[in-house]
Every structure is written in structure tokens, then in C-alpha cells.
Coordinates of C-alpha atoms in Angstrom, one line a residue:
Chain A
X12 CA 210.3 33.5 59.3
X13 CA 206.8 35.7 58.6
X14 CA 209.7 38.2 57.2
X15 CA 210.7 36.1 55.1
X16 CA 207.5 35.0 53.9
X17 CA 206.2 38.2 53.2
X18 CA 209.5 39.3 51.2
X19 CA 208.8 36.4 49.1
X20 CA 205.0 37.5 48.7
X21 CA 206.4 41.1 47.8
X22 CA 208.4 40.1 45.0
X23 CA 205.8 37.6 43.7
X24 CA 203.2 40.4 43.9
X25 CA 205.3 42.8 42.5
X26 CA 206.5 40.2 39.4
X27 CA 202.9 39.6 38.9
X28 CA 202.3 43.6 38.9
X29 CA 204.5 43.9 36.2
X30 CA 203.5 40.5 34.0
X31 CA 199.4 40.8 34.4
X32 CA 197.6 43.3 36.7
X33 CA 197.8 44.9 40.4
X34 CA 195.9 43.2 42.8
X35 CA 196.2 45.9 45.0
X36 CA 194.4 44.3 48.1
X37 CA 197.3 41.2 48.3
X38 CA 199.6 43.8 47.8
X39 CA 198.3 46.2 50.0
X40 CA 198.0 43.3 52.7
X41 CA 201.7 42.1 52.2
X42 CA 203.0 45.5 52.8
X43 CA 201.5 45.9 55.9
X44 CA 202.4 42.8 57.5
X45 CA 206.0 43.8 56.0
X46 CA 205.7 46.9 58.2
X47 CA 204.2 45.5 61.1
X48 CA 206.7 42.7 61.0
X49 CA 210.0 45.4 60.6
X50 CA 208.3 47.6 63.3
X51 CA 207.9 45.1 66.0
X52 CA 211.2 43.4 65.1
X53 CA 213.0 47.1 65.5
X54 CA 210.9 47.4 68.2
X55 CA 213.0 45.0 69.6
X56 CA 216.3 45.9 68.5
X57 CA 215.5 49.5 70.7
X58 CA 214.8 47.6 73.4
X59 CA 217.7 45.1 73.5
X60 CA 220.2 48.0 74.3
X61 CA 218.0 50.2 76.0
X62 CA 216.1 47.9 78.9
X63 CA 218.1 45.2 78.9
X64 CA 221.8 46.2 78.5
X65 CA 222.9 43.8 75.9
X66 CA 225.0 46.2 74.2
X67 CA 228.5 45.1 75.4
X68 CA 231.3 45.9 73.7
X69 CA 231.5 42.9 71.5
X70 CA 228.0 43.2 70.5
X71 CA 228.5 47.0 69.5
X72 CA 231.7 45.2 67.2
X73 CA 229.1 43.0 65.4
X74 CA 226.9 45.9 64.6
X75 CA 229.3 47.7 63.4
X76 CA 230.3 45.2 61.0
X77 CA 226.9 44.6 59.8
X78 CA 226.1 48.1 59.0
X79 CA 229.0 48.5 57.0
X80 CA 228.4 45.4 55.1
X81 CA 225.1 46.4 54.6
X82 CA 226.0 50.2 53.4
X83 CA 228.8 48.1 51.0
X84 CA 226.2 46.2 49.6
X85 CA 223.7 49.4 49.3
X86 CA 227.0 51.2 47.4
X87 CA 226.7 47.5 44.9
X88 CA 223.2 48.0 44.4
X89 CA 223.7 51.4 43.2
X90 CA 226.8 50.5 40.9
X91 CA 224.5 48.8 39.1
X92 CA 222.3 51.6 38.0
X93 CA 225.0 53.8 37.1
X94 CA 226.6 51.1 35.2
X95 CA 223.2 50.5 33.0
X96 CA 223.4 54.3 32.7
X97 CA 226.9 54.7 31.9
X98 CA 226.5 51.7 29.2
X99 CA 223.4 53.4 27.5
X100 CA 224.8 56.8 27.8
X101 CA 229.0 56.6 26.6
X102 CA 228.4 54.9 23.2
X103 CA 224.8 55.5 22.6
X104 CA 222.9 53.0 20.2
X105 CA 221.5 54.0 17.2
X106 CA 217.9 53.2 18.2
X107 CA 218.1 55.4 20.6
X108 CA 219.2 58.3 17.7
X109 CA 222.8 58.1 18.8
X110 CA 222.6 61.0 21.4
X111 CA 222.1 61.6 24.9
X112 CA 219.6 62.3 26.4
X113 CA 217.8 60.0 23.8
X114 CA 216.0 61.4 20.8
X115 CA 212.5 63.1 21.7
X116 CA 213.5 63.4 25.8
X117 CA 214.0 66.6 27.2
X118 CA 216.2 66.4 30.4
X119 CA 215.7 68.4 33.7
X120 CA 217.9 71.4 34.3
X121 CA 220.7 70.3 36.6
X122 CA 221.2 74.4 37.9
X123 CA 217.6 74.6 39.0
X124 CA 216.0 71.7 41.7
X125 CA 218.3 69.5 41.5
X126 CA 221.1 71.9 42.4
X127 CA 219.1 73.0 45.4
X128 CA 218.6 69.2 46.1
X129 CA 222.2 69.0 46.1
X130 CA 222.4 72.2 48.9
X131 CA 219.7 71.0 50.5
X132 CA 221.5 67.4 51.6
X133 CA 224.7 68.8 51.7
X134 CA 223.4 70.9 54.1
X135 CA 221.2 68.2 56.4
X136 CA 225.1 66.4 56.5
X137 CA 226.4 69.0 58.1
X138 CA 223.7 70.0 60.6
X139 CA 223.7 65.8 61.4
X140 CA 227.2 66.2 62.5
X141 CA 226.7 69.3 64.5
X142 CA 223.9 67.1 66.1
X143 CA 226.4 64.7 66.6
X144 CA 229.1 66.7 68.0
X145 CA 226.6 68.0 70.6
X146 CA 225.3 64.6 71.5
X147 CA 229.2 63.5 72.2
X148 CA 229.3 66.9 74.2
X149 CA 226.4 66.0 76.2
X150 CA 224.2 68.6 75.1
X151 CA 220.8 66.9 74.1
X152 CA 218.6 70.2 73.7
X153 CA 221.1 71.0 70.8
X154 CA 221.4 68.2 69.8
X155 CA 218.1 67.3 69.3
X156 CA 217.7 70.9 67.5
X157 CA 220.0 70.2 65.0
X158 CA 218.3 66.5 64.3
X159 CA 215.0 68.4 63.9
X160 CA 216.9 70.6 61.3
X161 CA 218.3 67.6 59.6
X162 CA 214.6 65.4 59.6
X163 CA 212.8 68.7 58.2
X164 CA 216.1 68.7 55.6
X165 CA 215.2 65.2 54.6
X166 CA 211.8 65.7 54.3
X167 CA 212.2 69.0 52.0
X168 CA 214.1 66.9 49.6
X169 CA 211.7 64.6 49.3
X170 CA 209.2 66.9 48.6
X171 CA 210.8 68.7 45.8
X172 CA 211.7 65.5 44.4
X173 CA 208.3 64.9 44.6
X174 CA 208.0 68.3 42.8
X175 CA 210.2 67.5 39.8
X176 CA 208.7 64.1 39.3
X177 CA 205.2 65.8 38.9
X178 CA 207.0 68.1 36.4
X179 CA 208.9 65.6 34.2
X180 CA 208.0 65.6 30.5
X181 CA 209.5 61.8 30.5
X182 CA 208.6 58.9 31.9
X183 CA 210.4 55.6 33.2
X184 CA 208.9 53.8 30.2
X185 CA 210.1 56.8 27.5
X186 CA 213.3 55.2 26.5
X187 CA 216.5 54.1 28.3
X188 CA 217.0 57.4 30.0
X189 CA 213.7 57.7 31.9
X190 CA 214.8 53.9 32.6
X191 CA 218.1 54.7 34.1
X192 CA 216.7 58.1 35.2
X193 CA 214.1 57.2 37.4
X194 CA 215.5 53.6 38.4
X195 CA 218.2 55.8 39.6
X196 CA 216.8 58.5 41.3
X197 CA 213.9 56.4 42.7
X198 CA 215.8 53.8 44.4
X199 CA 217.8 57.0 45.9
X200 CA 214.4 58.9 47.2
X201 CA 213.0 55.4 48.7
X202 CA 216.4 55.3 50.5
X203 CA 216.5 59.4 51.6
X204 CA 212.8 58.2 52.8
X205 CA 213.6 55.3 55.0
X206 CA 216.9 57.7 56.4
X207 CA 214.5 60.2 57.2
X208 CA 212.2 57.6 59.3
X209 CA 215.4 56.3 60.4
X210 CA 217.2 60.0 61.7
X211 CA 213.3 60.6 63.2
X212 CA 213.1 56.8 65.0
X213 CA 216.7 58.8 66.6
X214 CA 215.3 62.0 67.3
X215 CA 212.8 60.1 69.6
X216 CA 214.9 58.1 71.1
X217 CA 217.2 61.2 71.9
X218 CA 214.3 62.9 73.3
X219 CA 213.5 59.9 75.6
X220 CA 217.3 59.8 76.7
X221 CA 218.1 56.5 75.3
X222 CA 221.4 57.9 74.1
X223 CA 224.6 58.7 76.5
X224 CA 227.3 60.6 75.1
X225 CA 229.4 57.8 74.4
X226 CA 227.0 54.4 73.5
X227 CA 224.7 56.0 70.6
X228 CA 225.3 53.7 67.9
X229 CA 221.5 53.9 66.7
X230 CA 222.2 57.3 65.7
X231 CA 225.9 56.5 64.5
X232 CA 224.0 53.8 62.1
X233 CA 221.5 55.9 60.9
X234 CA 224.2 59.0 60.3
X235 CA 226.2 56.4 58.0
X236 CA 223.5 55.6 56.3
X237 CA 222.6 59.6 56.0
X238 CA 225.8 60.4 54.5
X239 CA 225.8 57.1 51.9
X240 CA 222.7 59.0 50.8
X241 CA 224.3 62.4 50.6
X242 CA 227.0 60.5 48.5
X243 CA 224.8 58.8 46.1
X244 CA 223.1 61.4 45.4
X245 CA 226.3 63.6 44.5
X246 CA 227.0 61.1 41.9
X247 CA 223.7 61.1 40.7
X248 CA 223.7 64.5 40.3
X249 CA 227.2 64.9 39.0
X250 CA 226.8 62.2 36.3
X251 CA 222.7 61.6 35.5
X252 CA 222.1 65.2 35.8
X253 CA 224.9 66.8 35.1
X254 CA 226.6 64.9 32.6
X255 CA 223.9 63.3 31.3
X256 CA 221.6 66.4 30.2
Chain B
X27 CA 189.0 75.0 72.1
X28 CA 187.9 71.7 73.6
X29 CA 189.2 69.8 71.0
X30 CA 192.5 72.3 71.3
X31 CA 193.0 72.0 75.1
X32 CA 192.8 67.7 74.5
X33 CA 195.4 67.6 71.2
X34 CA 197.8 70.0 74.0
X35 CA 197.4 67.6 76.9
X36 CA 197.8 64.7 74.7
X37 CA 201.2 65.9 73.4
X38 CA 202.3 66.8 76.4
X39 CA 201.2 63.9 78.2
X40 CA 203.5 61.2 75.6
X41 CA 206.3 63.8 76.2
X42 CA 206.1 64.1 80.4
X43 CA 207.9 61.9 82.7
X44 CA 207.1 61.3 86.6
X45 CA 209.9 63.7 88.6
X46 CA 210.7 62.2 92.0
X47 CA 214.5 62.3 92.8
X48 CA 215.7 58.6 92.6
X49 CA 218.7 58.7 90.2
X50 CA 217.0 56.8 87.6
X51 CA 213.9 58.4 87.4
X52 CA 216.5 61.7 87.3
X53 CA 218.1 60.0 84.0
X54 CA 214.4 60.1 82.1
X55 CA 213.2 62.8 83.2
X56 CA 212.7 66.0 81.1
X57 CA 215.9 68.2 81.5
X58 CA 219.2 68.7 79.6
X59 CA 220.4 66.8 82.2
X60 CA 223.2 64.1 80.5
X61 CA 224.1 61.3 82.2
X62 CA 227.6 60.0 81.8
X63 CA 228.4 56.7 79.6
X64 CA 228.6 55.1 83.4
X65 CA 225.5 55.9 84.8
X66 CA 223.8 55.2 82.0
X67 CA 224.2 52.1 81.1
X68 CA 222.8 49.2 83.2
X69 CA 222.9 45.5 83.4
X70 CA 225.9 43.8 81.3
X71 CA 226.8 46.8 79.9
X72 CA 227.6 48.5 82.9
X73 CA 229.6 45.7 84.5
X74 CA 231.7 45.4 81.4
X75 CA 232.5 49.3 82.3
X76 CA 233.4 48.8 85.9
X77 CA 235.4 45.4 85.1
X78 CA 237.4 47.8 82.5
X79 CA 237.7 50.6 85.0
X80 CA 238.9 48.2 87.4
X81 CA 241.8 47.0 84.7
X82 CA 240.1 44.2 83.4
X83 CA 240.4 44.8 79.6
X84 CA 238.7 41.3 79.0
X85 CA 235.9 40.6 81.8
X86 CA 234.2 38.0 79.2
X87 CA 237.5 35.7 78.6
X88 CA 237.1 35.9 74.8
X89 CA 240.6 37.6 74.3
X90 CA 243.4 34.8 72.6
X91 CA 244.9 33.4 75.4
X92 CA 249.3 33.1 75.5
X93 CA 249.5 29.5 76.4
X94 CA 251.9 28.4 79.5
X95 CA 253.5 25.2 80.1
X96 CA 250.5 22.8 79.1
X97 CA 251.3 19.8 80.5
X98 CA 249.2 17.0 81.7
X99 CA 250.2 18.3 85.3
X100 CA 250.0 21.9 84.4
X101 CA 247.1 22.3 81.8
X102 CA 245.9 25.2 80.1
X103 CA 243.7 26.9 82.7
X104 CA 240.6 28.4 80.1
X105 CA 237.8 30.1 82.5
X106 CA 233.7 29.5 81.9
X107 CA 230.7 30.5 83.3
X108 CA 229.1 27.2 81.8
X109 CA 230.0 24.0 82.1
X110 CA 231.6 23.2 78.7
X111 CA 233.8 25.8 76.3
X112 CA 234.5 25.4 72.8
X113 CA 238.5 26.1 73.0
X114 CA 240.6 26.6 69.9
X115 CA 244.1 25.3 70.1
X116 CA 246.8 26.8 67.5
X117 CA 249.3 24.1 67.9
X118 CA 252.9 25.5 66.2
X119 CA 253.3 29.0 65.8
X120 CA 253.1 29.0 61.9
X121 CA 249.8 27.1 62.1
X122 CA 247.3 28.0 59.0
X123 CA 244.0 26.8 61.4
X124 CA 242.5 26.5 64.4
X125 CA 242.0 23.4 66.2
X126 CA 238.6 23.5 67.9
X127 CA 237.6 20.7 70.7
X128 CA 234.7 21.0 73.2
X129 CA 236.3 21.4 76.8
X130 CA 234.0 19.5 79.9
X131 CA 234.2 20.3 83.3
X132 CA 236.1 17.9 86.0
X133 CA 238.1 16.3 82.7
X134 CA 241.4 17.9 81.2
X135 CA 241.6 17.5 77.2
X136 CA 244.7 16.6 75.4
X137 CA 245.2 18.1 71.9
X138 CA 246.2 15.7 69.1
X139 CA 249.1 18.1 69.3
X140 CA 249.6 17.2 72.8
X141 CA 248.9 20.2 74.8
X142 CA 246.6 20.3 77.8
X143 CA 243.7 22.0 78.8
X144 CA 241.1 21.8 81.4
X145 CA 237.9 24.0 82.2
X146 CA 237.8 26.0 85.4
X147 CA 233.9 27.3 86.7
X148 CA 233.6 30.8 87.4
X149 CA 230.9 33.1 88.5
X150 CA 229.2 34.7 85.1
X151 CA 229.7 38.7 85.2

């Protein structure tokens, strides 16, 4: 219920962000009580399995469901954006001086950090399924090596994204490119951001031996999610950067 | 260095775990030591396990259930660990739903299709 009522308080705030002015100590205060709330709530979704066992079979079922529902409706959310950019982009208007990249913006270089962005995840996908492999083997130490590499991956990628934001000539107001652009790519780093916290929240909990080699579906969660990531951001790369240079 | 020595002690301190030999303070403590899927799991989870090693495929009764002869003599046996189940009854084979009726303890239940079910106690897993 607080959840919910800090969601609300979220969007309000951030409508109101948009419409009139920040009032950055509400907004501030609603995003910690977010945090606090999500926190102790997956507080207790580690302990549920964990300390008291209630991970039978049939509750493993359900979570698997919802995960995937959830990842299908992440895959939705993202259709969206490429579908405003895809719209702008195909036939574009004469407003925008019929080209694209619009007139006047002067597009990132797909063969420079966004090509090592694109290594750079490939690569945290593969060393997350090494990690898992040794994890279904039984080996934690390498296990938990390889989900180190993949965190420190994660966090790389957000830095030079970090990088080539600081760098951009455009922003998400010049036009309906650095809209789609950095709606796009945004939504995508907030999501390798929570995947990172979410692959870390594993490496912990395979540290503390909360995993056997069989029942880890925390980690099996957070690698789907991992991989979505890797996904979206192959398209992103393929059609906003690559394409749509 | 004093300042050193108390970051070093603090990380190791959230990292060490008490070593005595007990089997469950073995599974915690701080080796590459892997426990099976058996031995670690506890509680529900672990009983599920044993009732599937054992050859129970279905230790919670929440599998669809073949019916037998259903009579008001020979009802539908359908197992609880509480004292009332809701039981679904698919009355013809080509049936498009699901009849659902709540099923008491110490009274057997007569579809409107006319099979018969009753509720039999047993001990929860």
C-alpha cells in the first residue's frame, strides 16, 4: 500500500517537474521512501526462500511466470520507443528538414563507444553464463569470479555511457532525434543500472551460500533480465545508432 | 594505519562465519564447499524433495485427480490438511469449465452432475 502511494507521489512529482518547477525536497523524500519501501520488501523476498523454505516447487512455477511476464512487458515498453523512432525516422517530416538525423544534429559515431558498448555487454553475457555454468557445477569460488567480471562489465557500460552523454552535441529537447535518442537509450541505461544492482544483490547472496546448484532462481531472474538488456541494447545499437546516423 | 587496520577488520568481520563442525554451520561457512540441492534446502522445500525421492510426484495433492466410481457409496476421496477444500469437478469429458464447490469435512458433496465427493483429513507435509 505505502508502494503504491509513493508510485503515485512519483508520477505526480514528476508531472509537476515537467509542467512548473522541481521541488526537489518532495521529490527527493518520495524517492527514498520508494527505495526504502523496495529494499525492505526484497528484503523479504531473500528471506522467504532462504530462512523459511517457501520455495516449493509450485512457488518456483509462479515466479517463473511472473518474470517472464514482467520481461514481456519490459520488451512492450521498449517497442514503443523504437516505434516513435521508427515513425520519425522512415518518412521523415519536412519540419524536421526531411532527413535523418534531423537538420542541425550531429549523431554519435556508431564504430567508436557505442561499438565498444556493444563488446562490452556482449561480453558481461557470456562471462554471466560461465558464472552460471559453474554455479550448476558447484563451483562457487568461480562462480562468484565470473559474477564479479560481469558486475564490473555492467558498471563499465554505464560509465562510458555516462561518457558519451557528457559528450553529446544534442540534447533530448534538440528535435525528435535527441527525443527518441535519449528516451531510448536512457530508459536502457536505468535498466543496465538496476541489472547491475540486481547481478550484485546475487553476487552477495552467492557469497553467503544462499544458492545450491540446483534452486538459484534469484540469479536465473536477474540473468533473464541481463540478457533482455544485452538484447535491447543490440537493437538500439543496430537501428538508433547504426541505422539511424 | 589505525584507521587501515579498522576498514580490514570491518570487511572481514561482515565476510567471516563462526566454524564449529555441525552440518549447518559447515553449509555457511567460508569454503568452496557446495552443498547438494538436498542438504540445502530446509523446511517445506526439503520435504517436497524427500516426498519426490520417495516416489511421491505430488506430496501437496494439487495434481488433477482421474476420478473412480463416484457414487454416493463410493465418493470421490480428495485429501486436505484443512478442514474444507475448494474441489473442481469436470463433469463430461468434453466439458468447456470447471465446476467449483467448497468440500466440508464429515459431509460428502453431490455435484449437480451427480458425482460424489467427500473430504478426507490428513497430516499437512
Amino acid at each position: 500500500m505505502l508502494a503504491s502511494f509513493q508510485l503515485f507521489n512519483m508520477v505526480f512529482l514528476t508531472a509537476k517537474m515537467f509542467n512548473q518547477s522541481l521541488n526537489s525536497w518532495m521529490f527527493f523524500f518520495n524517492l527514498m521512501m520508494m527505495m526504502l519501501i523496495s529494499a525492505i520488501w526484497w528484503r523479504d523476498v531473500v528471506r522467504e526462500p532462504t530462512f523459511e523454505s517457501r520455495h516449493t516447487k509450485e512457488v518456483l512455477k509462479g515466479l517463473k511466470i511472473g518474470m517472464m511476464l514482467f520481461i514481456t512487458s519490459e520488451v512492450f515498453f521498449f517497442l514503443s520507443f523504437f516505434w516513435a523512432f521508427f515513425h520519425s525516422s522512415l518518412s521523415p517530416d519536412i519540419f524536421i528538414g526531411q532527413k535523418w538525423p534531423c537538420k542541425g544534429i550531429k549523431s554519435f559515431n556508431p564504430m567508436s563507444i557505442p561499438l565498444m558498448n556493444t563488446l562490452i555487454l556482449l561480453s558481461s553475457g557470456v562471462t554471466l553464463t560461465v558464472s552460471h555454468h559453474f554455479m550448476m557445477l558447484g563451483q562457487k569460488k568461480k562462480s562468484t569470479q565470473f559474477l564479479i567480471l560481469t558486475v564490473v562489465l555492467g558498471i563499465y557500460f554505464s560509465v562510458l555511457q555516462y561518457v558519451e552523454y557528457l559528450e553529446a552535441s544534442f540534447s533530448i529537447a534538440d528535435s525528435v532525434y535527441g527525443s527518441c535518442f535519449f528516451m531510448a537509450t536512457g530508459f536502457h541505461g536505468i535498466h543496465v543500472l538496476i541489472g547491475t544492482v540486481f547481478l550484485s544483490i546475487c553476487l552477495i547472496r552467492n557469497i553467503k551460500k544462499h544458492f545450491s546448484s540446483y534452486h538459484h532462481f534469484g540469479f536465473e531472474a536477474a540473468a533473464w533480465y541481463w540478457h533482455f538488456v544485452d538484447v535491447v541494447w543490440l537493437f538500439l545499437y543496430i537501428c538508433i545508432y547504426w541505422f539511424g546516423k | 594505519m589505525a584507521l587501515q587496520r579498522v576498514l580490514v577488520s570491518l570487511a572481514r568481520r561482515s565476510f567471516s562465519t563462526a566454524s564449529t563442525t555441525s552440518p549447518m554451520s559447515r553449509l555457511f561457512a567460508n569454503t568452496d564447499y557446495t552443498p547438494n540441492p538436498l542438504e540445502h534446502a530446509s523446511g517445506i522445500e526439503k520435504k517436497q524433495l524427500i516426498a519426490e525421492l520417495a516416489g511421491n510426484d505430488d506430496p501437496f495433492d494439487v495434481s488433477v485427480v482421474k476420478r473412480g466410481a463416484c457414487t454416493k457409496d463410493q465418493p470421490q476421496v480428495v485429501l486436505s490438511c484443512n478442514h474444507e477444500r475448494l474441489v473442481g469437478c469436470i463433469c463430461e469429458e468434453d466439458s468447456e469449465s470447471v465446476v467449483w464447490m467448497w468440500l466440508r469435512q464429515n459431509e460428502s458433496k453431490r455435484c449437480a452432475c451427480g458425482y460424489w465427493f467427500k473430504l478426507q483429513k490428513k497430516e499437512p507435509l
